Amino acid sequence: MGMIILDTARNATTYFWGKRTSTIDWCEENYVVSDYIAEFWNCVTNGVFVAMALFGIAGAIKHQQGKRIVACYMGLLLVGCGSACFHATLKYTTQLLDELPMLYLCALGFYSLVEADRTVRFGWKLPAALISLQAAITITYIFWIQSPVFHQAAFASTVCASVAFGYRRQCEMEISNRTRRMFQRLLLQGFLGMAGGFFVWNLDNIFCHRLRTYRSHLGSPFDAFLQLHGWWHILTAYGSTYLLLWVHLTRLARQGHDHLFTIRHFVGFIPHITLKTAKKID
C-alpha cells in the first residue's frame, strides 16, 4: 500500500539485494542506515508484530486456548516476517509475502468468528469457500491486477466483513456487563490502532519529500522518529493484536468461558488473555 518513489541516495547497482523489483517503494531512503537492509526502520519495526505474535502463541499453547487461536497468532507472525523481508529486499516476491498474509490472517479471523461455538456449523464448506476466495484473490492479484489498490480493497473488505459479523454475534450473546465492557474496549483499541496507523501511513505518502527534508536536518538517530511507515507498523501491530484478542474473547464467550479469563499486559505493553483456570478449548 503506497506509492513508488525514485530513490537517488545510491546507485541501484550498489544495492546488496540488487535492483528493486517491487511495485512499491516507500518514503524511507534505501540502503542509508545499512548496506544489507533496503529500508532499515521499515524492516525492524516489524519486530512489534513478531513479539506480539510469539507471545500470543506461547500464551495460547500454555493455557490450551485452542488451535484456531494459535493459527491466528501464527498468521500475525507471518505478516510481520513477510513485511520485514519485503522492506529488507524490495523484491516483488517478498512484496507478495508481505501483502498476501494480511488477507489470509483476516480469513482465519473470520473463520474463528463464524465457528466460535462448541459444535462446527458448516463443516468443510466454510473453509473450502474461504480458501477458494483467497485463492481467487491471490491469482487475480499476481497474474491480472497487479495494483496495490486491488489488494487494499480486498483487505479492507475482508476486515470490515469480519468486524461487522463479529459485532453482530457479540450483540446476540447474553454476557455480563464486565465482558461487554471488555468487548467494547478491545474493539475501540483495535480501531484506534488501525486508524492511527492508516493516518500516519497517508502522511508518509503525501508529505514524503517534506519528511525527507526534515529528517536530513535532524540527523541520526532522531530522524528515525519521522519514519512514519515504521509507525504504521507499530500502530497496526497493536490494532491487529487487539482485534485478535476480540476474536479470541468472542470465542470464549460463545463457549461460556467468559468467567474464566482476564486481559493483562505483559511488561506493561503486550496485551494477552489469561485464563484463570487452564482449560482446553478446541
PDB file of C-alpha atoms in Angstrom:
ATOM      1  CA  MET A   1       0.000   0.000   0.000  1.00  0.00           C
ATOM      2  CA  GLY A   2       1.676   3.197  -1.098  1.00  0.00           C
ATOM      3  CA  MET A   3       3.389   4.991  -3.926  1.00  0.00           C
ATOM      4  CA  ILE A   4       6.508   4.486  -5.968  1.00  0.00           C
ATOM      5  CA  ILE A   5       9.318   6.876  -5.087  1.00  0.00           C
ATOM      6  CA  LEU A   6      12.544   7.263  -7.032  1.00  0.00           C
ATOM      7  CA  ASP A   7      15.455   6.885  -4.609  1.00  0.00           C
ATOM      8  CA  THR A   8      18.678   8.590  -5.617  1.00  0.00           C
ATOM      9  CA  ALA A   9      20.664   8.112  -2.430  1.00  0.00           C
ATOM     10  CA  ARG A  10      22.732   5.356  -4.044  1.00  0.00           C
ATOM     11  CA  ASN A  11      23.108   3.829  -7.461  1.00  0.00           C
ATOM     12  CA  ALA A  12      20.926   0.742  -7.998  1.00  0.00           C
ATOM     13  CA  THR A  13      23.943  -1.343  -8.981  1.00  0.00           C
ATOM     14  CA  THR A  14      25.392  -0.982  -5.475  1.00  0.00           C
ATOM     15  CA  TYR A  15      22.318  -2.385  -3.697  1.00  0.00           C
ATOM     16  CA  PHE A  16      23.043  -5.546  -1.709  1.00  0.00           C
ATOM     17  CA  TRP A  17      19.799  -7.157  -2.898  1.00  0.00           C
ATOM     18  CA  GLY A  18      20.156  -5.796  -6.415  1.00  0.00           C
ATOM     19  CA  LYS A  19      17.733  -3.647  -8.327  1.00  0.00           C
ATOM     20  CA  ARG A  20      14.293  -3.081  -6.832  1.00  0.00           C
ATOM     21  CA  THR A  21      11.602  -5.242  -8.456  1.00  0.00           C
ATOM     22  CA  SER A  22       8.684  -4.409  -6.121  1.00  0.00           C
ATOM     23  CA  THR A  23       5.829  -2.304  -7.451  1.00  0.00           C
ATOM     24  CA  ILE A  24       6.087  -0.105  -4.342  1.00  0.00           C
ATOM     25  CA  ASP A  25       8.924   1.846  -2.788  1.00  0.00           C
ATOM     26  CA  TRP A  26       8.370   3.727   0.440  1.00  0.00           C
ATOM     27  CA  CYS A  27       9.462   7.089   1.783  1.00  0.00           C
ATOM     28  CA  GLU A  28      12.422   5.778   3.755  1.00  0.00           C
ATOM     29  CA  GLU A  29      15.658   6.296   1.825  1.00  0.00           C
ATOM     30  CA  ASN A  30      17.045   2.987   0.601  1.00  0.00           C
ATOM     31  CA  TYR A  31      20.275   1.491   1.998  1.00  0.00           C
ATOM     32  CA  VAL A  32      21.131   4.568   4.036  1.00  0.00           C
ATOM     33  CA  VAL A  33      21.248   3.034   7.527  1.00  0.00           C
ATOM     34  CA  SER A  34      22.529  -0.405   6.493  1.00  0.00           C
ATOM     35  CA  ASP A  35      24.239  -1.842   3.427  1.00  0.00           C
ATOM     36  CA  TYR A  36      22.242  -5.050   3.842  1.00  0.00           C
ATOM     37  CA  ILE A  37      18.720  -3.769   4.555  1.00  0.00           C
ATOM     38  CA  ALA A  38      16.974  -1.615   1.967  1.00  0.00           C
ATOM     39  CA  GLU A  39      14.580   0.149   4.359  1.00  0.00           C
ATOM     40  CA  PHE A  40      16.093  -0.320   7.803  1.00  0.00           C
ATOM     41  CA  TRP A  41      13.440   1.284  10.024  1.00  0.00           C
ATOM     42  CA  ASN A  42      10.552  -0.080   7.979  1.00  0.00           C
ATOM     43  CA  CYS A  43      12.114  -3.518   8.419  1.00  0.00           C
ATOM     44  CA  VAL A  44      12.950  -3.538  12.136  1.00  0.00           C
ATOM     45  CA  THR A  45       9.623  -2.040  13.281  1.00  0.00           C
ATOM     46  CA  ASN A  46       8.010  -5.301  12.204  1.00  0.00           C
ATOM     47  CA  GLY A  47       9.586  -6.722  15.332  1.00  0.00           C
ATOM     48  CA  VAL A  48       6.486  -5.457  17.162  1.00  0.00           C
ATOM     49  CA  PHE A  49       4.335  -7.816  15.060  1.00  0.00           C
ATOM     50  CA  VAL A  50       6.712 -10.682  15.772  1.00  0.00           C
ATOM     51  CA  ALA A  51       6.809 -10.005  19.544  1.00  0.00           C
ATOM     52  CA  MET A  52       3.011  -9.758  19.808  1.00  0.00           C
ATOM     53  CA  ALA A  53       2.526 -12.924  17.770  1.00  0.00           C
ATOM     54  CA  LEU A  54       5.131 -15.026  19.613  1.00  0.00           C
ATOM     55  CA  PHE A  55       3.750 -14.011  22.983  1.00  0.00           C
ATOM     56  CA  GLY A  56       0.225 -14.803  21.815  1.00  0.00           C
ATOM     57  CA  ILE A  57       1.257 -18.221  20.502  1.00  0.00           C
ATOM     58  CA  ALA A  58       3.112 -19.066  23.717  1.00  0.00           C
ATOM     59  CA  GLY A  59       0.189 -17.995  25.894  1.00  0.00           C
ATOM     60  CA  ALA A  60      -2.404 -19.818  23.800  1.00  0.00           C
ATOM     61  CA  ILE A  61      -0.412 -23.041  23.918  1.00  0.00           C
ATOM     62  CA  LYS A  62       0.383 -22.708  27.620  1.00  0.00           C
ATOM     63  CA  HIS A  63      -3.256 -22.220  28.582  1.00  0.00           C
ATOM     64  CA  GLN A  64      -4.559 -24.634  25.902  1.00  0.00           C
ATOM     65  CA  GLN A  65      -6.798 -21.990  24.381  1.00  0.00           C
ATOM     66  CA  GLY A  66      -7.454 -23.632  21.038  1.00  0.00           C
ATOM     67  CA  LYS A  67      -5.856 -24.465  17.708  1.00  0.00           C
ATOM     68  CA  ARG A  68      -7.717 -21.724  15.861  1.00  0.00           C
ATOM     69  CA  ILE A  69      -6.394 -19.035  18.169  1.00  0.00           C
ATOM     70  CA  VAL A  70      -2.861 -20.369  17.762  1.00  0.00           C
ATOM     71  CA  ALA A  71      -3.366 -20.308  13.981  1.00  0.00           C
ATOM     72  CA  CYS A  72      -4.482 -16.662  14.127  1.00  0.00           C
ATOM     73  CA  TYR A  73      -1.354 -15.642  16.029  1.00  0.00           C
ATOM     74  CA  MET A  74       0.765 -17.628  13.585  1.00  0.00           C
ATOM     75  CA  GLY A  75      -0.900 -15.625  10.816  1.00  0.00           C
ATOM     76  CA  LEU A  76       0.101 -12.417  12.621  1.00  0.00           C
ATOM     77  CA  LEU A  77       3.664 -13.754  12.862  1.00  0.00           C
ATOM     78  CA  LEU A  78       3.707 -14.443   9.119  1.00  0.00           C
ATOM     79  CA  VAL A  79       2.533 -10.893   8.418  1.00  0.00           C
ATOM     80  CA  GLY A  80       5.396  -9.444  10.476  1.00  0.00           C
ATOM     81  CA  CYS A  81       8.047 -11.714   8.985  1.00  0.00           C
ATOM     82  CA  GLY A  82       6.792 -11.169   5.436  1.00  0.00           C
ATOM     83  CA  SER A  83       6.757  -7.400   5.854  1.00  0.00           C
ATOM     84  CA  ALA A  84      10.274  -7.425   7.305  1.00  0.00           C
ATOM     85  CA  CYS A  85      11.535  -9.444   4.326  1.00  0.00           C
ATOM     86  CA  PHE A  86       9.844  -7.077   1.889  1.00  0.00           C
ATOM     87  CA  HIS A  87      11.284  -3.896   3.385  1.00  0.00           C
ATOM     88  CA  ALA A  88      14.709  -5.513   3.683  1.00  0.00           C
ATOM     89  CA  THR A  89      14.881  -6.502   0.000  1.00  0.00           C
ATOM     90  CA  LEU A  90      12.269  -4.503  -2.004  1.00  0.00           C
ATOM     91  CA  LYS A  91      11.681  -7.511  -4.247  1.00  0.00           C
ATOM     92  CA  TYR A  92       8.342  -8.359  -5.838  1.00  0.00           C
ATOM     93  CA  THR A  93       8.342 -11.874  -4.367  1.00  0.00           C
ATOM     94  CA  THR A  94       8.783 -10.576  -0.824  1.00  0.00           C
ATOM     95  CA  GLN A  95       6.203  -7.868  -1.512  1.00  0.00           C
ATOM     96  CA  LEU A  96       3.680 -10.671  -2.038  1.00  0.00           C
ATOM     97  CA  LEU A  97       4.922 -12.282   1.181  1.00  0.00           C
ATOM     98  CA  ASP A  98       4.067  -9.008   2.898  1.00  0.00           C
ATOM     99  CA  GLU A  99       0.677  -8.332   1.320  1.00  0.00           C
ATOM    100  CA  LEU A 100      -0.999 -11.719   0.892  1.00  0.00           C
ATOM    101  CA  PRO A 101      -0.659 -12.963   4.507  1.00  0.00           C
ATOM    102  CA  MET A 102      -2.710  -9.935   5.583  1.00  0.00           C
ATOM    103  CA  LEU A 103      -5.653 -11.376   3.636  1.00  0.00           C
ATOM    104  CA  TYR A 104      -5.091 -14.876   4.979  1.00  0.00           C
ATOM    105  CA  LEU A 105      -4.993 -13.602   8.575  1.00  0.00           C
ATOM    106  CA  CYS A 106      -8.347 -11.862   8.070  1.00  0.00           C
ATOM    107  CA  ALA A 107      -9.797 -15.078   6.651  1.00  0.00           C
ATOM    108  CA  LEU A 108      -8.574 -17.001   9.716  1.00  0.00           C
ATOM    109  CA  GLY A 109     -10.170 -14.424  11.998  1.00  0.00           C
ATOM    110  CA  PHE A 110     -13.442 -14.579  10.081  1.00  0.00           C
ATOM    111  CA  TYR A 111     -13.491 -18.379  10.281  1.00  0.00           C
ATOM    112  CA  SER A 112     -12.866 -18.238  14.041  1.00  0.00           C
ATOM    113  CA  LEU A 113     -15.780 -15.832  14.464  1.00  0.00           C
ATOM    114  CA  VAL A 114     -18.205 -17.921  12.406  1.00  0.00           C
ATOM    115  CA  GLU A 115     -17.194 -21.213  14.013  1.00  0.00           C
ATOM    116  CA  ALA A 116     -16.974 -19.838  17.546  1.00  0.00           C
ATOM    117  CA  ASP A 117     -19.383 -22.340  19.112  1.00  0.00           C
ATOM    118  CA  ARG A 118     -18.595 -25.754  20.537  1.00  0.00           C
ATOM    119  CA  THR A 119     -20.106 -27.509  17.538  1.00  0.00           C
ATOM    120  CA  VAL A 120     -18.961 -26.828  13.976  1.00  0.00           C
ATOM    121  CA  ARG A 121     -21.829 -25.334  11.978  1.00  0.00           C
ATOM    122  CA  PHE A 122     -20.640 -25.559   8.377  1.00  0.00           C
ATOM    123  CA  GLY A 123     -18.141 -28.427   8.375  1.00  0.00           C
ATOM    124  CA  TRP A 124     -15.747 -28.354   5.414  1.00  0.00           C
ATOM    125  CA  LYS A 125     -17.902 -25.964   3.380  1.00  0.00           C
ATOM    126  CA  LEU A 126     -16.797 -22.737   5.080  1.00  0.00           C
ATOM    127  CA  PRO A 127     -13.035 -23.490   4.942  1.00  0.00           C
ATOM    128  CA  ALA A 128     -13.426 -24.546   1.307  1.00  0.00           C
ATOM    129  CA  ALA A 129     -15.253 -21.322   0.459  1.00  0.00           C
ATOM    130  CA  LEU A 130     -12.695 -19.148   2.250  1.00  0.00           C
ATOM    131  CA  ILE A 131      -9.751 -20.957   0.662  1.00  0.00           C
ATOM    132  CA  SER A 132     -11.343 -20.638  -2.777  1.00  0.00           C
ATOM    133  CA  LEU A 133     -11.993 -16.933  -2.277  1.00  0.00           C
ATOM    134  CA  GLN A 134      -8.449 -16.229  -1.076  1.00  0.00           C
ATOM    135  CA  ALA A 135      -7.000 -18.310  -3.894  1.00  0.00           C
ATOM    136  CA  ALA A 136      -9.053 -16.338  -6.427  1.00  0.00           C
ATOM    137  CA  ILE A 137      -7.874 -13.021  -4.953  1.00  0.00           C
ATOM    138  CA  THR A 138      -4.266 -14.241  -4.907  1.00  0.00           C
ATOM    139  CA  ILE A 139      -4.298 -15.440  -8.522  1.00  0.00           C
ATOM    140  CA  THR A 140      -6.047 -12.288  -9.715  1.00  0.00           C
ATOM    141  CA  TYR A 141      -3.541 -10.086  -7.901  1.00  0.00           C
ATOM    142  CA  ILE A 142      -0.470 -11.943  -9.154  1.00  0.00           C
ATOM    143  CA  PHE A 143      -1.460 -12.522 -12.785  1.00  0.00           C
ATOM    144  CA  TRP A 144      -4.048  -9.898 -13.754  1.00  0.00           C
ATOM    145  CA  ILE A 145      -4.496  -6.890 -11.485  1.00  0.00           C
ATOM    146  CA  GLN A 146      -1.015  -6.179 -10.131  1.00  0.00           C
ATOM    147  CA  SER A 147      -2.136  -2.974  -8.481  1.00  0.00           C
ATOM    148  CA  PRO A 148      -1.760  -2.287  -4.752  1.00  0.00           C
ATOM    149  CA  VAL A 149      -5.201  -0.684  -4.864  1.00  0.00           C
ATOM    150  CA  PHE A 150      -6.747  -4.090  -5.605  1.00  0.00           C
ATOM    151  CA  HIS A 151      -5.002  -5.589  -2.588  1.00  0.00           C
ATOM    152  CA  GLN A 152      -6.034  -2.668  -0.404  1.00  0.00           C
ATOM    153  CA  ALA A 153      -9.687  -3.037  -1.445  1.00  0.00           C
ATOM    154  CA  ALA A 154      -9.673  -6.801  -0.836  1.00  0.00           C
ATOM    155  CA  PHE A 155      -8.011  -6.388   2.556  1.00  0.00           C
ATOM    156  CA  ALA A 156     -10.319  -3.576   3.695  1.00  0.00           C
ATOM    157  CA  SER A 157     -13.402  -5.533   2.586  1.00  0.00           C
ATOM    158  CA  THR A 158     -12.302  -8.634   4.486  1.00  0.00           C
ATOM    159  CA  VAL A 159     -11.576  -6.659   7.658  1.00  0.00           C
ATOM    160  CA  CYS A 160     -14.917  -4.812   7.522  1.00  0.00           C
ATOM    161  CA  ALA A 161     -16.850  -8.036   6.891  1.00  0.00           C
ATOM    162  CA  SER A 162     -15.106  -9.774   9.792  1.00  0.00           C
ATOM    163  CA  VAL A 163     -15.685  -6.924  12.241  1.00  0.00           C
ATOM    164  CA  ALA A 164     -19.330  -6.487  11.181  1.00  0.00           C
ATOM    165  CA  PHE A 165     -20.061 -10.205  11.544  1.00  0.00           C
ATOM    166  CA  GLY A 166     -18.241 -10.419  14.868  1.00  0.00           C
ATOM    167  CA  TYR A 167     -20.088  -7.406  16.247  1.00  0.00           C
ATOM    168  CA  ARG A 168     -23.392  -8.978  15.209  1.00  0.00           C
ATOM    169  CA  ARG A 169     -22.523 -12.181  17.036  1.00  0.00           C
ATOM    170  CA  GLN A 170     -21.480 -10.180  20.063  1.00  0.00           C
ATOM    171  CA  CYS A 171     -24.849  -8.397  20.185  1.00  0.00           C
ATOM    172  CA  GLU A 172     -26.646 -11.763  20.101  1.00  0.00           C
ATOM    173  CA  MET A 173     -24.825 -13.081  23.166  1.00  0.00           C
ATOM    174  CA  GLU A 174     -26.056 -12.886  26.727  1.00  0.00           C
ATOM    175  CA  ILE A 175     -22.930 -11.753  28.532  1.00  0.00           C
ATOM    176  CA  SER A 176     -22.069  -9.936  31.727  1.00  0.00           C
ATOM    177  CA  ASN A 177     -21.529  -6.193  31.806  1.00  0.00           C
ATOM    178  CA  ARG A 178     -17.859  -6.799  32.549  1.00  0.00           C
ATOM    179  CA  THR A 179     -17.432  -8.916  29.439  1.00  0.00           C
ATOM    180  CA  ARG A 180     -19.355  -6.427  27.329  1.00  0.00           C
ATOM    181  CA  ARG A 181     -17.075  -3.619  28.510  1.00  0.00           C
ATOM    182  CA  MET A 182     -14.056  -5.711  27.592  1.00  0.00           C
ATOM    183  CA  PHE A 183     -15.526  -6.276  24.125  1.00  0.00           C
ATOM    184  CA  GLN A 184     -16.034  -2.558  23.665  1.00  0.00           C
ATOM    185  CA  ARG A 185     -12.568  -1.688  24.945  1.00  0.00           C
ATOM    186  CA  LEU A 186     -10.843  -4.209  22.668  1.00  0.00           C
ATOM    187  CA  LEU A 187     -12.791  -3.021  19.626  1.00  0.00           C
ATOM    188  CA  LEU A 188     -12.007   0.603  20.426  1.00  0.00           C
ATOM    189  CA  GLN A 189      -8.317  -0.075  20.948  1.00  0.00           C
ATOM    190  CA  GLY A 190      -8.173  -2.145  17.779  1.00  0.00           C
ATOM    191  CA  PHE A 191      -9.920   0.586  15.798  1.00  0.00           C
ATOM    192  CA  LEU A 192      -7.688   3.338  17.194  1.00  0.00           C
ATOM    193  CA  GLY A 193      -4.564   1.339  16.369  1.00  0.00           C
ATOM    194  CA  MET A 194      -5.634   0.646  12.794  1.00  0.00           C
ATOM    195  CA  ALA A 195      -6.997   4.171  12.216  1.00  0.00           C
ATOM    196  CA  GLY A 196      -3.908   5.790  13.713  1.00  0.00           C
ATOM    197  CA  GLY A 197      -1.678   3.627  11.558  1.00  0.00           C
ATOM    198  CA  PHE A 198      -3.688   4.482   8.440  1.00  0.00           C
ATOM    199  CA  PHE A 199      -3.401   8.183   9.299  1.00  0.00           C
ATOM    200  CA  VAL A 200       0.406   8.210   9.598  1.00  0.00           C
ATOM    201  CA  TRP A 201       0.664   5.950   6.525  1.00  0.00           C
ATOM    202  CA  ASN A 202      -1.115   8.607   4.490  1.00  0.00           C
ATOM    203  CA  LEU A 203       1.019  11.383   5.978  1.00  0.00           C
ATOM    204  CA  ASP A 204       4.105   9.408   4.962  1.00  0.00           C
ATOM    205  CA  ASN A 205       2.848   9.114   1.384  1.00  0.00           C
ATOM    206  CA  ILE A 206       1.536  12.641   0.944  1.00  0.00           C
ATOM    207  CA  PHE A 207       4.340  14.579   2.646  1.00  0.00           C
ATOM    208  CA  CYS A 208       7.246  12.279   1.810  1.00  0.00           C
ATOM    209  CA  HIS A 209       9.562  14.863   0.247  1.00  0.00           C
ATOM    210  CA  ARG A 210       8.990  17.263   3.136  1.00  0.00           C
ATOM    211  CA  LEU A 211       9.599  14.484   5.681  1.00  0.00           C
ATOM    212  CA  ARG A 212      12.856  13.612   3.957  1.00  0.00           C
ATOM    213  CA  THR A 213      13.959  17.228   4.255  1.00  0.00           C
ATOM    214  CA  TYR A 214      13.086  17.304   7.961  1.00  0.00           C
ATOM    215  CA  ARG A 215      14.939  14.023   8.557  1.00  0.00           C
ATOM    216  CA  SER A 216      18.061  15.358   6.834  1.00  0.00           C
ATOM    217  CA  HIS A 217      18.028  18.359   9.178  1.00  0.00           C
ATOM    218  CA  LEU A 218      17.512  16.251  12.303  1.00  0.00           C
ATOM    219  CA  GLY A 219      20.157  13.672  11.502  1.00  0.00           C
ATOM    220  CA  SER A 220      20.678  10.286  13.156  1.00  0.00           C
ATOM    221  CA  PRO A 221      19.242   8.931  15.424  1.00  0.00           C
ATOM    222  CA  PHE A 222      16.388  11.453  15.795  1.00  0.00           C
ATOM    223  CA  ASP A 223      15.374  11.177  12.135  1.00  0.00           C
ATOM    224  CA  ALA A 224      14.024   7.707  12.945  1.00  0.00           C
ATOM    225  CA  PHE A 225      11.050   9.299  14.720  1.00  0.00           C
ATOM    226  CA  LEU A 226       9.887  10.721  11.380  1.00  0.00           C
ATOM    227  CA  GLN A 227       9.896   7.328   9.648  1.00  0.00           C
ATOM    228  CA  LEU A 228       6.101   7.271   9.584  1.00  0.00           C
ATOM    229  CA  HIS A 229       5.747   3.982   7.742  1.00  0.00           C
ATOM    230  CA  GLY A 230       7.537   2.391  10.690  1.00  0.00           C
ATOM    231  CA  TRP A 231       4.920   3.951  12.986  1.00  0.00           C
ATOM    232  CA  TRP A 232       2.275   2.403  10.717  1.00  0.00           C
ATOM    233  CA  HIS A 233       3.779  -0.993  11.520  1.00  0.00           C
ATOM    234  CA  ILE A 234       3.810  -0.326  15.268  1.00  0.00           C
ATOM    235  CA  LEU A 235       0.267   1.033  15.410  1.00  0.00           C
ATOM    236  CA  THR A 236      -1.237  -1.674  13.187  1.00  0.00           C
ATOM    237  CA  ALA A 237       0.597  -4.362  15.164  1.00  0.00           C
ATOM    238  CA  TYR A 238      -1.235  -3.141  18.255  1.00  0.00           C
ATOM    239  CA  GLY A 239      -4.519  -2.703  16.386  1.00  0.00           C
ATOM    240  CA  SER A 240      -4.296  -6.194  14.890  1.00  0.00           C
ATOM    241  CA  THR A 241      -3.436  -7.730  18.264  1.00  0.00           C
ATOM    242  CA  TYR A 242      -6.412  -6.101  19.979  1.00  0.00           C
ATOM    243  CA  LEU A 243      -8.713  -7.267  17.172  1.00  0.00           C
ATOM    244  CA  LEU A 244      -7.338 -10.810  17.535  1.00  0.00           C
ATOM    245  CA  LEU A 245      -7.993 -10.595  21.269  1.00  0.00           C
ATOM    246  CA  TRP A 246     -11.529  -9.507  20.404  1.00  0.00           C
ATOM    247  CA  VAL A 247     -11.900 -12.603  18.189  1.00  0.00           C
ATOM    248  CA  HIS A 248     -10.446 -14.729  20.980  1.00  0.00           C
ATOM    249  CA  LEU A 249     -12.793 -13.193  23.542  1.00  0.00           C
ATOM    250  CA  THR A 250     -15.807 -13.730  21.276  1.00  0.00           C
ATOM    251  CA  ARG A 251     -14.968 -17.414  21.006  1.00  0.00           C
ATOM    252  CA  LEU A 252     -14.507 -17.798  24.747  1.00  0.00           C
ATOM    253  CA  ALA A 253     -17.795 -16.017  25.472  1.00  0.00           C
ATOM    254  CA  ARG A 254     -19.712 -18.087  22.909  1.00  0.00           C
ATOM    255  CA  GLN A 255     -18.482 -21.202  24.694  1.00  0.00           C
ATOM    256  CA  GLY A 256     -19.385 -19.895  28.151  1.00  0.00           C
ATOM    257  CA  HIS A 257     -15.835 -19.330  29.397  1.00  0.00           C
ATOM    258  CA  ASP A 258     -16.013 -15.572  29.888  1.00  0.00           C
ATOM    259  CA  HIS A 259     -15.898 -16.019  33.694  1.00  0.00           C
ATOM    260  CA  LEU A 260     -12.565 -17.880  33.430  1.00  0.00           C
ATOM    261  CA  PHE A 261     -10.394 -15.259  31.741  1.00  0.00           C
ATOM    262  CA  THR A 262      -8.962 -11.807  32.112  1.00  0.00           C
ATOM    263  CA  ILE A 263      -6.866  -9.488  29.938  1.00  0.00           C
ATOM    264  CA  ARG A 264      -3.438  -8.448  31.179  1.00  0.00           C
ATOM    265  CA  HIS A 265      -0.417  -6.664  29.730  1.00  0.00           C
ATOM    266  CA  PHE A 266       2.980  -8.326  29.829  1.00  0.00           C
ATOM    267  CA  VAL A 267       5.699  -5.828  30.872  1.00  0.00           C
ATOM    268  CA  GLY A 268       3.038  -3.158  30.555  1.00  0.00           C
ATOM    269  CA  PHE A 269       2.540  -3.122  26.795  1.00  0.00           C
ATOM    270  CA  ILE A 270       1.910  -6.612  25.342  1.00  0.00           C
ATOM    271  CA  PRO A 271      -1.812  -7.436  25.742  1.00  0.00           C
ATOM    272  CA  HIS A 272      -2.905 -11.042  26.144  1.00  0.00           C
ATOM    273  CA  ILE A 273      -5.759 -13.140  27.504  1.00  0.00           C
ATOM    274  CA  THR A 274      -5.012 -15.218  30.574  1.00  0.00           C
ATOM    275  CA  LEU A 275      -7.438 -17.897  31.697  1.00  0.00           C
ATOM    276  CA  LYS A 276      -7.917 -18.059  35.436  1.00  0.00           C
ATOM    277  CA  THR A 277      -8.327 -21.822  35.124  1.00  0.00           C
ATOM    278  CA  ALA A 278      -6.382 -23.568  32.370  1.00  0.00           C
ATOM    279  CA  LYS A 279      -8.927 -25.379  30.277  1.00  0.00           C
ATOM    280  CA  LYS A 280      -8.600 -26.869  26.802  1.00  0.00           C
ATOM    281  CA  ILE A 281     -10.839 -25.287  24.190  1.00  0.00           C
ATOM    282  CA  ASP A 282     -10.728 -26.970  20.763  1.00  0.00           C
TER     283      ASP A 282
END
